[in-house]
Amino acid sequence: MDSGVDCFLGDEPVDWYELTVRQAAQRRQAQASPTQQHAQNSVRAASSAGPARDRPPARVGNQTPQPAMMPINTGPAAVVPDGEIVASARDLASSAKSLDELRACLDTFDGCNLKLTAKKLVFSDGNPAAKLMFVGEAPGRDEDLQGKPFVGRSGQLLDRMLEAIGLDRSSAYIANVVPWRPPGNRTPTPQETEICKPFISRQIELVNPDVLVFLGAASAKTLLGVQDGIRKMRGRWMTYPVQGREIAAIATYHPAYLLRSPLEKRLSWRDFLSIRAKLADN
């Protein structure tokens, strides 16, 4: 519990680092030349002929034989995040013509290792036709269990904040930059965020809201490219370009932060009043 483990993800532990190394070795082996494969097969045949102490170690030229790789059957393979994975995510996201298609794309996408440890895909909640859209950073434990964003304590606070300006979840659409829960609620790595970014960008395009609200600095930095902290950024109206138009965008404190720092709620109240006024203008 002190290390952040708050639920079991499987019946048996899995060393994902070792699994990734072994799978990389298998891929290298599969790409080896026919001569190398024949030599390695000869080594394996010799290794099964009898006890190792009864025979000398086999060699091929100057190469020392490598132990045979055991087949791995533990579900989707872990991947090493790189530019190719990001490019495939971008191509897959751009191919989605609707929110349902985008969700289906995420269901089949295996380029983010967070999917291996998360229980559920946390895609969205609320009304896709709403003029107001909220974007957070990543789901937590409650969201992972239910498959919906902002359903825990921070989500309950968000509901009360919406109610205070005369709105509810049917008046807004809610999503996260990263749709899978990082283990132990840790912060997503820059690589994980970059892999998931094309999907949330496409999600915003498909919803096409009039007002976009970033809950916390992380989502604003990811999608707007700004570097300011949330204290300097919050309450300031910006624009988010999408499909030839500019969406009014604003960042405010994440509800989880407000639970830890209740004195800051007064500033978030000002932000929400500004949001209500902006919606009225549109």
Tab-separated table of C-alpha atoms in Angstrom:
chain	number	residue	atom	x	y	z
A	1	MET	CA	0.000	0.000	0.000
A	2	ASP	CA	2.874	2.390	0.835
A	3	SER	CA	4.237	1.787	-2.667
A	4	GLY	CA	0.920	2.733	-4.277
A	5	VAL	CA	-0.425	-0.791	-4.879
A	6	ASP	CA	-4.147	-0.601	-4.168
A	7	CYS	CA	-5.580	-3.492	-6.218
A	8	PHE	CA	-4.588	-6.740	-7.928
A	9	LEU	CA	-4.281	-6.715	-11.712
A	10	GLY	CA	-3.856	-10.465	-12.194
A	11	ASP	CA	-3.581	-13.769	-10.402
A	12	GLU	CA	0.191	-14.006	-10.892
A	13	PRO	CA	2.885	-11.265	-10.983
A	14	VAL	CA	4.492	-10.484	-14.346
A	15	ASP	CA	7.950	-8.984	-14.797
A	16	TRP	CA	7.133	-6.745	-17.767
A	17	TYR	CA	10.723	-5.569	-18.114
A	18	GLU	CA	12.049	-9.115	-18.466
A	19	LEU	CA	9.173	-9.970	-20.807
A	20	THR	CA	10.015	-7.022	-23.073
A	21	VAL	CA	13.684	-8.065	-23.244
A	22	ARG	CA	12.794	-11.652	-24.078
A	23	GLN	CA	10.331	-10.634	-26.766
A	24	ALA	CA	12.918	-8.306	-28.314
A	25	ALA	CA	15.342	-11.237	-28.413
A	26	GLN	CA	12.694	-13.370	-30.099
A	27	ARG	CA	12.128	-10.699	-32.743
A	28	ARG	CA	15.861	-10.499	-33.427
A	29	GLN	CA	15.957	-14.276	-33.702
A	30	ALA	CA	13.046	-14.288	-36.167
A	31	GLN	CA	14.869	-11.724	-38.315
A	32	ALA	CA	18.134	-13.700	-38.355
A	33	SER	CA	19.485	-15.018	-41.675
A	34	PRO	CA	18.683	-18.620	-42.714
A	35	THR	CA	22.301	-19.634	-41.984
A	36	GLN	CA	22.125	-18.228	-38.477
A	37	GLN	CA	18.760	-19.875	-37.880
A	38	HIS	CA	20.135	-23.231	-39.086
A	39	ALA	CA	23.121	-22.878	-36.762
A	40	GLN	CA	20.907	-21.976	-33.798
A	41	ASN	CA	18.610	-24.922	-34.557
A	42	SER	CA	21.654	-27.202	-34.586
A	43	VAL	CA	22.658	-25.900	-31.182
A	44	ARG	CA	19.166	-26.557	-29.810
A	45	ALA	CA	19.205	-30.097	-31.221
A	46	ALA	CA	22.541	-30.735	-29.573
A	47	SER	CA	21.343	-29.320	-26.269
A	48	SER	CA	18.471	-31.834	-26.173
A	49	ALA	CA	20.731	-34.846	-26.923
A	50	GLY	CA	21.894	-35.388	-23.367
A	51	PRO	CA	23.152	-33.788	-20.139
A	52	ALA	CA	25.337	-30.730	-20.663
A	53	ARG	CA	28.222	-32.262	-18.685
A	54	ASP	CA	28.544	-35.092	-21.246
A	55	ARG	CA	29.276	-32.897	-24.251
A	56	PRO	CA	31.422	-29.851	-25.095
A	57	PRO	CA	29.765	-26.495	-25.734
A	58	ALA	CA	28.695	-26.127	-29.379
A	59	ARG	CA	30.080	-23.266	-31.420
A	60	VAL	CA	29.341	-21.872	-34.858
A	61	GLY	CA	32.408	-20.095	-36.152
A	62	ASN	CA	33.334	-17.620	-33.435
A	63	GLN	CA	29.805	-17.432	-32.043
A	64	THR	CA	28.813	-18.781	-28.672
A	65	PRO	CA	25.391	-20.432	-28.863
A	66	GLN	CA	22.535	-18.669	-27.155
A	67	PRO	CA	19.966	-20.534	-25.057
A	68	ALA	CA	16.713	-21.354	-26.777
A	69	MET	CA	13.901	-18.860	-26.170
A	70	MET	CA	10.803	-20.329	-24.617
A	71	PRO	CA	7.498	-19.345	-26.250
A	72	ILE	CA	5.683	-16.562	-24.434
A	73	ASN	CA	1.937	-16.584	-24.170
A	74	THR	CA	0.891	-13.839	-21.793
A	75	GLY	CA	-1.409	-11.710	-23.945
A	76	PRO	CA	-0.465	-8.545	-25.862
A	77	ALA	CA	3.246	-7.856	-26.038
A	78	ALA	CA	4.816	-4.928	-24.258
A	79	VAL	CA	6.333	-2.419	-26.662
A	80	VAL	CA	9.228	0.005	-26.576
A	81	PRO	CA	7.730	3.464	-27.255
A	82	ASP	CA	9.333	5.161	-30.240
A	83	GLY	CA	8.510	7.424	-33.153
A	84	GLU	CA	7.044	4.543	-35.144
A	85	ILE	CA	4.495	3.825	-32.410
A	86	VAL	CA	3.521	7.506	-32.227
A	87	ALA	CA	3.124	7.615	-36.015
A	88	SER	CA	0.899	4.525	-35.964
A	89	ALA	CA	-1.244	6.109	-33.234
A	90	ARG	CA	-1.573	9.265	-35.316
A	91	ASP	CA	-2.615	7.298	-38.413
A	92	LEU	CA	-5.096	5.184	-36.472
A	93	ALA	CA	-6.686	8.173	-34.736
A	94	SER	CA	-7.036	10.166	-37.949
A	95	SER	CA	-8.857	7.258	-39.582
A	96	ALA	CA	-11.748	7.457	-37.071
A	97	LYS	CA	-14.797	9.207	-38.511
A	98	SER	CA	-16.863	9.139	-35.312
A	99	LEU	CA	-16.424	8.829	-31.559
A	100	ASP	CA	-17.556	5.205	-31.710
A	101	GLU	CA	-14.893	4.457	-34.319
A	102	LEU	CA	-12.283	6.248	-32.218
A	103	ARG	CA	-13.185	4.171	-29.178
A	104	ALA	CA	-12.951	1.017	-31.289
A	105	CYS	CA	-9.498	2.142	-32.456
A	106	LEU	CA	-8.350	2.498	-28.848
A	107	ASP	CA	-9.765	-0.926	-28.017
A	108	THR	CA	-7.558	-2.504	-30.683
A	109	PHE	CA	-4.483	-0.277	-30.192
A	110	ASP	CA	-1.635	-2.083	-28.399
A	111	GLY	CA	1.026	0.619	-28.701
A	112	CYS	CA	0.698	1.938	-25.124
A	113	ASN	CA	1.903	-0.339	-22.324
A	114	LEU	CA	-0.561	1.228	-19.870
A	115	LYS	CA	-3.225	-0.892	-21.547
A	116	LEU	CA	-1.485	-4.014	-20.207
A	117	THR	CA	-2.024	-3.062	-16.568
A	118	ALA	CA	-5.291	-1.104	-16.708
A	119	LYS	CA	-8.566	-2.881	-16.080
A	120	LYS	CA	-10.693	-0.823	-18.472
A	121	LEU	CA	-10.429	1.774	-21.197
A	122	VAL	CA	-11.621	5.112	-19.788
A	123	PHE	CA	-12.858	6.831	-22.917
A	124	SER	CA	-15.403	9.509	-21.995
A	125	ASP	CA	-18.534	10.520	-20.131
A	126	GLY	CA	-21.234	13.113	-20.660
A	127	ASN	CA	-22.872	14.472	-23.777
A	128	PRO	CA	-20.906	14.298	-27.081
A	129	ALA	CA	-23.098	17.084	-28.480
A	130	ALA	CA	-22.351	19.487	-25.594
A	131	LYS	CA	-20.753	22.865	-26.189
A	132	LEU	CA	-18.471	22.381	-23.163
A	133	MET	CA	-15.644	19.829	-22.988
A	134	PHE	CA	-13.337	19.011	-20.056
A	135	VAL	CA	-9.968	17.292	-20.503
A	136	GLY	CA	-7.993	15.863	-17.591
A	137	GLU	CA	-4.669	14.044	-17.528
A	138	ALA	CA	-5.327	10.359	-16.728
A	139	PRO	CA	-7.856	8.174	-14.900
A	140	GLY	CA	-7.461	6.960	-11.322
A	141	ARG	CA	-8.504	3.814	-9.494
A	142	ASP	CA	-12.253	4.489	-9.414
A	143	GLU	CA	-12.246	5.489	-13.069
A	144	ASP	CA	-10.308	2.349	-13.989
A	145	LEU	CA	-12.862	0.159	-12.218
A	146	GLN	CA	-15.903	1.839	-13.791
A	147	GLY	CA	-14.496	2.776	-17.198
A	148	LYS	CA	-15.634	6.418	-16.887
A	149	PRO	CA	-13.611	9.597	-16.222
A	150	PHE	CA	-14.021	11.630	-13.043
A	151	VAL	CA	-16.232	9.310	-11.009
A	152	GLY	CA	-14.220	9.280	-7.775
A	153	ARG	CA	-13.969	12.035	-5.173
A	154	SER	CA	-12.531	14.520	-7.681
A	155	GLY	CA	-15.362	13.713	-10.073
A	156	GLN	CA	-17.939	14.313	-7.372
A	157	LEU	CA	-16.388	17.712	-6.737
A	158	LEU	CA	-16.486	18.454	-10.472
A	159	ASP	CA	-20.202	17.598	-10.464
A	160	ARG	CA	-20.807	20.086	-7.635
A	161	MET	CA	-18.817	22.756	-9.455
A	162	LEU	CA	-20.919	22.242	-12.567
A	163	GLU	CA	-24.102	22.361	-10.509
A	164	ALA	CA	-22.971	25.681	-9.018
A	165	ILE	CA	-23.123	27.300	-12.477
A	166	GLY	CA	-26.367	25.595	-13.447
A	167	LEU	CA	-24.912	22.679	-15.431
A	168	ASP	CA	-24.481	18.926	-15.061
A	169	ARG	CA	-22.841	16.056	-16.950
A	170	SER	CA	-25.499	16.146	-19.630
A	171	SER	CA	-24.259	19.688	-20.396
A	172	ALA	CA	-20.616	18.678	-20.815
A	173	TYR	CA	-18.330	16.081	-22.369
A	174	ILE	CA	-15.456	14.724	-20.256
A	175	ALA	CA	-12.280	12.900	-21.310
A	176	ASN	CA	-8.597	12.485	-20.443
A	177	VAL	CA	-5.376	12.828	-22.403
A	178	VAL	CA	-4.405	9.287	-21.366
A	179	PRO	CA	-7.335	6.819	-21.437
A	180	TRP	CA	-5.699	4.085	-19.309
A	181	ARG	CA	-4.819	4.308	-15.642
A	182	PRO	CA	-1.075	4.418	-14.891
A	183	PRO	CA	-0.149	1.837	-12.204
A	184	GLY	CA	-0.387	3.252	-8.702
A	185	ASN	CA	-1.826	6.504	-10.085
A	186	ARG	CA	1.650	7.619	-11.071
A	187	THR	CA	2.108	10.475	-13.551
A	188	PRO	CA	2.113	9.270	-17.191
A	189	THR	CA	5.549	9.360	-18.772
A	190	PRO	CA	6.191	11.801	-21.625
A	191	GLN	CA	6.315	8.820	-24.009
A	192	GLU	CA	2.947	7.511	-22.826
A	193	THR	CA	1.415	10.964	-23.164
A	194	GLU	CA	2.844	11.441	-26.656
A	195	ILE	CA	1.476	8.071	-27.794
A	196	CYS	CA	-2.015	8.895	-26.510
A	197	LYS	CA	-2.036	12.515	-27.700
A	198	PRO	CA	-3.329	11.796	-31.260
A	199	PHE	CA	-6.409	10.096	-29.813
A	200	ILE	CA	-7.454	12.947	-27.504
A	201	SER	CA	-6.715	15.456	-30.279
A	202	ARG	CA	-9.025	13.541	-32.605
A	203	GLN	CA	-11.596	13.262	-29.813
A	204	ILE	CA	-11.657	17.045	-29.476
A	205	GLU	CA	-12.027	17.402	-33.252
A	206	LEU	CA	-14.992	15.032	-33.319
A	207	VAL	CA	-16.757	16.669	-30.346
A	208	ASN	CA	-15.924	20.140	-31.692
A	209	PRO	CA	-16.999	22.062	-28.548
A	210	ASP	CA	-17.341	25.820	-28.218
A	211	VAL	CA	-15.439	25.901	-24.916
A	212	LEU	CA	-12.551	23.616	-23.936
A	213	VAL	CA	-11.499	23.399	-20.271
A	214	PHE	CA	-8.189	21.849	-19.223
A	215	LEU	CA	-8.352	20.406	-15.715
A	216	GLY	CA	-4.814	20.872	-14.454
A	217	ALA	CA	-1.642	22.021	-16.152
A	218	ALA	CA	-0.686	18.616	-17.620
A	219	SER	CA	-3.496	18.456	-20.187
A	220	ALA	CA	-3.009	22.113	-21.163
A	221	LYS	CA	0.734	21.640	-21.640
A	222	THR	CA	0.168	18.534	-23.749
A	223	LEU	CA	-2.450	19.989	-26.074
A	224	LEU	CA	-1.535	23.684	-26.160
A	225	GLY	CA	2.234	23.342	-25.936
A	226	VAL	CA	2.442	25.950	-23.167
A	227	GLN	CA	5.046	25.707	-20.432
A	228	ASP	CA	3.534	27.902	-17.711
A	229	GLY	CA	2.508	26.388	-14.385
A	230	ILE	CA	-1.148	26.166	-13.492
A	231	ARG	CA	-0.994	29.140	-11.116
A	232	LYS	CA	0.143	31.410	-13.932
A	233	MET	CA	-1.979	29.754	-16.599
A	234	ARG	CA	-5.363	29.367	-14.897
A	235	GLY	CA	-8.139	31.850	-15.597
A	236	ARG	CA	-6.533	33.084	-18.833
A	237	TRP	CA	-8.473	32.512	-22.033
A	238	MET	CA	-6.509	30.962	-24.882
A	239	THR	CA	-7.423	29.333	-28.197
A	240	TYR	CA	-7.178	25.756	-29.395
A	241	PRO	CA	-7.055	25.452	-33.208
A	242	VAL	CA	-9.090	22.650	-34.748
A	243	GLN	CA	-10.477	22.078	-38.233
A	244	GLY	CA	-10.041	25.650	-39.420
A	245	ARG	CA	-11.557	27.259	-36.328
A	246	GLU	CA	-10.316	28.325	-32.917
A	247	ILE	CA	-11.959	26.948	-29.793
A	248	ALA	CA	-11.998	29.119	-26.683
A	249	ALA	CA	-9.829	27.309	-24.110
A	250	ILE	CA	-9.082	27.866	-20.450
A	251	ALA	CA	-7.150	25.980	-17.768
A	252	THR	CA	-8.247	25.661	-14.162
A	253	TYR	CA	-7.231	23.679	-11.119
A	254	HIS	CA	-7.793	19.943	-11.211
A	255	PRO	CA	-10.516	18.864	-8.733
A	256	ALA	CA	-8.037	16.466	-7.101
A	257	TYR	CA	-5.797	19.446	-6.299
A	258	LEU	CA	-8.745	21.361	-4.872
A	259	LEU	CA	-9.458	18.479	-2.497
A	260	ARG	CA	-5.934	18.887	-1.145
A	261	SER	CA	-5.978	22.699	-1.247
A	262	PRO	CA	-9.567	23.821	-0.523
A	263	LEU	CA	-8.564	27.490	-0.219
A	264	GLU	CA	-7.967	27.528	-3.981
A	265	LYS	CA	-11.630	26.744	-4.671
A	266	ARG	CA	-12.401	30.467	-4.715
A	267	LEU	CA	-10.132	30.861	-7.748
A	268	SER	CA	-11.732	27.904	-9.498
A	269	TRP	CA	-15.127	29.460	-8.773
A	270	ARG	CA	-14.015	32.538	-10.700
A	271	ASP	CA	-12.879	30.314	-13.563
A	272	PHE	CA	-16.238	28.548	-13.685
A	273	LEU	CA	-18.112	31.848	-13.683
A	274	SER	CA	-15.929	32.882	-16.632
A	275	ILE	CA	-16.742	29.584	-18.341
A	276	ARG	CA	-20.457	30.159	-17.879
A	277	ALA	CA	-20.155	33.652	-19.355
A	278	LYS	CA	-18.186	32.341	-22.343
A	279	LEU	CA	-20.820	29.682	-23.003
A	280	ALA	CA	-23.517	32.361	-22.914
A	281	ASP	CA	-21.590	34.419	-25.495
A	282	ASN	CA	-21.458	31.416	-27.827
